[in-house]
Coordinates of C-alpha atoms in Angstrom, one line a residue:
M1 CA -103.9 -8.2 -21.6
A2 CA -106.0 -5.1 -20.8
N3 CA -105.9 -2.3 -23.4
Q4 CA -104.0 -4.5 -25.9
V5 CA -104.7 -5.0 -29.6
S6 CA -103.9 -7.7 -32.1
L7 CA -100.7 -7.4 -34.1
L8 CA -102.8 -7.1 -37.2
T9 CA -104.7 -4.1 -35.8
Y10 CA -101.4 -2.6 -34.7
L11 CA -100.0 -2.8 -38.2
Q12 CA -103.1 -1.4 -39.8
N13 CA -102.2 2.1 -38.5
A14 CA -102.0 4.6 -41.3
L15 CA -98.9 6.9 -41.4
P16 CA -99.7 10.6 -41.3
A17 CA -99.2 12.6 -44.5
I18 CA -96.0 14.5 -44.4
P19 CA -96.2 17.9 -46.3
V20 CA -93.3 19.0 -48.4
N21 CA -91.9 22.5 -48.7
P22 CA -89.0 22.0 -51.2
P23 CA -86.1 24.4 -51.1
P24 CA -85.8 26.8 -54.0
N25 CA -82.6 25.1 -55.2
P26 CA -82.8 21.5 -54.2
G27 CA -79.7 19.4 -54.2
R28 CA -79.1 16.0 -55.7
N29 CA -80.4 12.8 -54.0
T30 CA -77.9 10.8 -51.9
T31 CA -76.3 8.2 -54.2
N32 CA -73.5 5.7 -54.2
T33 CA -70.9 5.5 -57.0
A34 CA -70.8 1.7 -56.7
Y35 CA -74.3 1.4 -58.2
E36 CA -76.0 3.0 -61.2
A37 CA -79.4 2.7 -62.9
S38 CA -77.8 0.8 -65.7
D39 CA -77.1 -2.1 -63.3
I40 CA -80.8 -2.9 -63.5
H41 CA -81.5 -4.8 -66.7
N42 CA -85.1 -5.9 -66.3
I43 CA -88.0 -5.1 -64.0
G44 CA -91.0 -7.4 -63.4
V45 CA -93.8 -7.7 -60.9
W46 CA -93.4 -9.6 -57.6
H47 CA -96.8 -11.3 -57.6
G48 CA -96.1 -13.2 -54.3
F49 CA -95.8 -10.2 -52.1
N50 CA -99.4 -9.3 -51.4
L51 CA -102.0 -9.2 -48.6
N52 CA -103.4 -12.7 -49.5
A53 CA -100.0 -14.3 -49.4
L54 CA -99.1 -12.6 -46.2
L55 CA -102.4 -13.7 -44.5
Q56 CA -102.0 -17.2 -45.7
S57 CA -98.7 -17.4 -43.9
Y58 CA -99.2 -15.3 -40.9
Q59 CA -102.9 -14.6 -40.2
N60 CA -103.0 -16.8 -37.1
L61 CA -99.9 -15.0 -35.7
L62 CA -101.2 -11.6 -36.6
V63 CA -104.6 -12.3 -34.8
Q64 CA -103.2 -14.1 -31.8
A65 CA -100.2 -11.9 -30.9
R66 CA -101.1 -8.9 -28.9
L67 CA -99.4 -5.7 -27.8
P68 CA -100.3 -2.2 -26.4
P69 CA -101.7 0.2 -29.1
D70 CA -99.4 3.0 -30.3
P71 CA -101.6 5.5 -32.2
M72 CA -100.0 8.0 -34.5
P73 CA -99.6 11.6 -33.3
T74 CA -102.7 13.7 -33.8
S75 CA -100.9 16.9 -34.4
P76 CA -100.0 17.4 -38.1
P77 CA -96.3 17.1 -38.9
R78 CA -94.4 20.2 -40.0
A79 CA -93.5 20.4 -43.7
I80 CA -90.1 18.8 -44.6
T81 CA -87.5 20.7 -46.6
A82 CA -84.7 18.1 -47.0
E83 CA -83.9 14.4 -47.0
N84 CA -82.7 14.5 -43.4
A85 CA -86.1 15.9 -42.2
L86 CA -87.9 13.0 -43.9
R87 CA -85.5 10.5 -42.4
S88 CA -86.3 12.0 -39.0
K89 CA -90.0 11.6 -39.5
I90 CA -89.6 8.0 -40.7
S91 CA -87.5 7.2 -37.7
E92 CA -90.3 8.6 -35.5
Y93 CA -93.3 7.0 -37.2
V94 CA -91.9 3.8 -38.6
F95 CA -88.8 2.4 -36.9
P96 CA -90.1 1.8 -33.4
R97 CA -93.5 0.4 -34.5
V98 CA -91.9 -2.1 -36.9
R99 CA -89.4 -3.1 -34.2
R100 CA -92.1 -3.6 -31.7
A101 CA -94.2 -5.6 -34.1
L102 CA -91.3 -7.9 -35.1
R103 CA -90.4 -8.5 -31.4
T104 CA -94.1 -9.3 -30.6
G105 CA -94.3 -11.7 -33.5
F106 CA -91.1 -13.6 -32.7
D107 CA -92.0 -13.7 -28.9
Q108 CA -95.4 -15.3 -29.8
L109 CA -93.8 -17.8 -32.2
M110 CA -91.2 -18.8 -29.6
A111 CA -93.9 -19.2 -26.9
I112 CA -95.7 -21.7 -29.0
N113 CA -92.6 -23.4 -30.4
Q114 CA -93.3 -22.4 -34.0
M115 CA -90.1 -20.5 -35.0
N116 CA -89.4 -23.1 -37.7
N117 CA -85.8 -22.1 -38.2
L118 CA -86.6 -18.3 -38.3
T119 CA -83.9 -16.0 -37.0
P120 CA -85.3 -13.2 -34.9
V121 CA -84.5 -9.9 -36.6
S122 CA -85.0 -6.2 -35.7
F123 CA -85.2 -3.1 -37.8
D124 CA -83.2 0.1 -37.3
V125 CA -80.6 2.3 -38.9
G126 CA -78.0 0.8 -41.3
E127 CA -75.1 1.0 -38.8
C128 CA -76.9 -1.7 -36.7
A129 CA -75.6 -4.2 -39.2
E130 CA -72.1 -4.6 -40.6
V131 CA -71.0 -1.7 -42.8
I132 CA -69.2 -2.7 -46.0
D133 CA -66.9 -0.3 -47.9
A134 CA -68.2 2.6 -45.8
F135 CA -71.6 2.3 -47.5
K136 CA -74.2 3.0 -44.8
P137 CA -77.8 2.1 -45.9
D138 CA -80.5 4.2 -44.2
T139 CA -82.0 1.0 -42.6
A140 CA -81.2 -2.5 -41.8
Y141 CA -82.9 -5.8 -40.8
F142 CA -80.4 -7.6 -38.6
A143 CA -80.3 -10.6 -36.3
V144 CA -80.9 -9.5 -32.7
A145 CA -78.6 -12.2 -31.3
L146 CA -75.5 -10.8 -32.9
P147 CA -73.5 -7.8 -31.4
A148 CA -74.6 -4.5 -32.9
G149 CA -72.8 -3.7 -36.1
T150 CA -71.4 -7.2 -36.7
G151 CA -74.1 -9.1 -38.5
P152 CA -75.2 -8.9 -42.2
N153 CA -77.9 -6.4 -43.3
R154 CA -80.5 -8.9 -44.4
A155 CA -82.5 -6.2 -46.2
P156 CA -81.7 -4.0 -48.0
G157 CA -78.0 -4.0 -47.3
D158 CA -74.9 -4.8 -49.4
H159 CA -74.7 -8.4 -48.2
N160 CA -76.1 -10.3 -51.3
S161 CA -79.6 -9.7 -49.7
R162 CA -82.5 -10.8 -51.8
H163 CA -85.1 -8.3 -50.6
G164 CA -85.1 -4.5 -50.4
F165 CA -87.4 -1.5 -50.4
L166 CA -87.6 2.3 -51.1
L167 CA -89.6 4.5 -48.8
T168 CA -90.5 8.1 -49.5
N169 CA -93.1 10.4 -48.1
R170 CA -95.4 9.3 -50.9
E171 CA -95.1 5.5 -51.0
L172 CA -93.3 2.3 -50.2
V173 CA -91.9 0.1 -53.0
V174 CA -90.8 -3.4 -52.0
F175 CA -88.6 -5.4 -54.4
R176 CA -86.6 -8.5 -54.7
R177 CA -83.6 -9.6 -56.7
V178 CA -84.4 -12.4 -59.1
D179 CA -80.7 -13.2 -59.8
D180 CA -77.3 -11.6 -59.9
S181 CA -77.8 -10.3 -63.4
G182 CA -79.7 -7.1 -62.6
N183 CA -83.2 -8.5 -62.8
L184 CA -85.7 -7.2 -60.2
E185 CA -89.3 -7.8 -59.3
L186 CA -91.3 -4.9 -57.7
V187 CA -94.5 -4.8 -55.6
P188 CA -97.1 -2.2 -56.7
P189 CA -96.4 0.9 -54.7
I190 CA -98.1 1.1 -51.2
P191 CA -99.3 4.6 -50.4
F192 CA -97.6 6.2 -47.4
T193 CA -101.0 6.9 -45.8
S194 CA -102.6 3.6 -46.5
G195 CA -104.5 2.3 -43.5
G196 CA -107.1 -0.4 -42.7
T197 CA -108.7 -2.4 -39.9
A198 CA -108.4 -6.0 -38.6
E199 CA -111.9 -6.6 -40.2
Q200 CA -110.9 -5.0 -43.5
P201 CA -107.1 -5.2 -43.7
Q202 CA -105.0 -3.4 -46.2
M203 CA -101.4 -3.6 -47.1
T204 CA -100.0 -0.7 -45.1
V205 CA -96.5 0.5 -44.9
L206 CA -96.1 -0.9 -41.4
L207 CA -97.6 -4.3 -42.4
A208 CA -95.4 -4.5 -45.5
L209 CA -92.2 -3.7 -43.6
W210 CA -93.1 -6.3 -40.9
Y211 CA -93.7 -8.9 -43.6
L212 CA -90.4 -8.0 -45.2
G213 CA -88.8 -8.5 -41.8
M214 CA -90.3 -12.0 -41.6
L215 CA -88.9 -12.8 -45.0
A216 CA -85.5 -11.4 -43.9
A217 CA -85.7 -13.8 -40.9
Q218 CA -85.8 -16.8 -43.2
G219 CA -82.8 -18.8 -44.3
G220 CA -83.3 -17.8 -47.9
W221 CA -82.8 -14.0 -47.2
H222 CA -79.6 -13.9 -49.3
M223 CA -78.8 -14.9 -52.9

């Protein structure tokens, strides 16, 4: 256990700020014609997704589970000029750390026989889950026991999933569907560079995405 840190400490890492150098004639954001802003009828606040609720459910796990530290690069990132460049940075900073944190948490729960009907999930690109109607989300939470590309995208895919998120170089917004009638609840934005310590924890991007993965592991992940 030498040179290991608690899962909570690991997930308190702040992401480095990513400077933006926008092109002179930026294009449109990537969209899908199957969905429009008008499909959202009402937006409320998701009061249950917060640091206190997270710690109430998982503080013991976050303190007891341990893994090697993975500090962020010290060299400043280059300015991004396009969506693909941001996707590359998120893949570098976020994906492997959330995957490692989820695996560590599930391994600890299995070791103490406390899975309580959770399904171990991982976090990666959208094609790691089943693709529906050629719509490929940027990311997927998916059951690790299923062959790649065959299981449902438990968040935020097109599989009647309850939870989702939007991540930019500025902030993370987590949300959940209240029903099938276009009503959503959003969590207050989490700054991209938010960080903390095990003694004074904050809701960081890494911690929030880990928590979202734990929700996606539950039986109620879908509507």
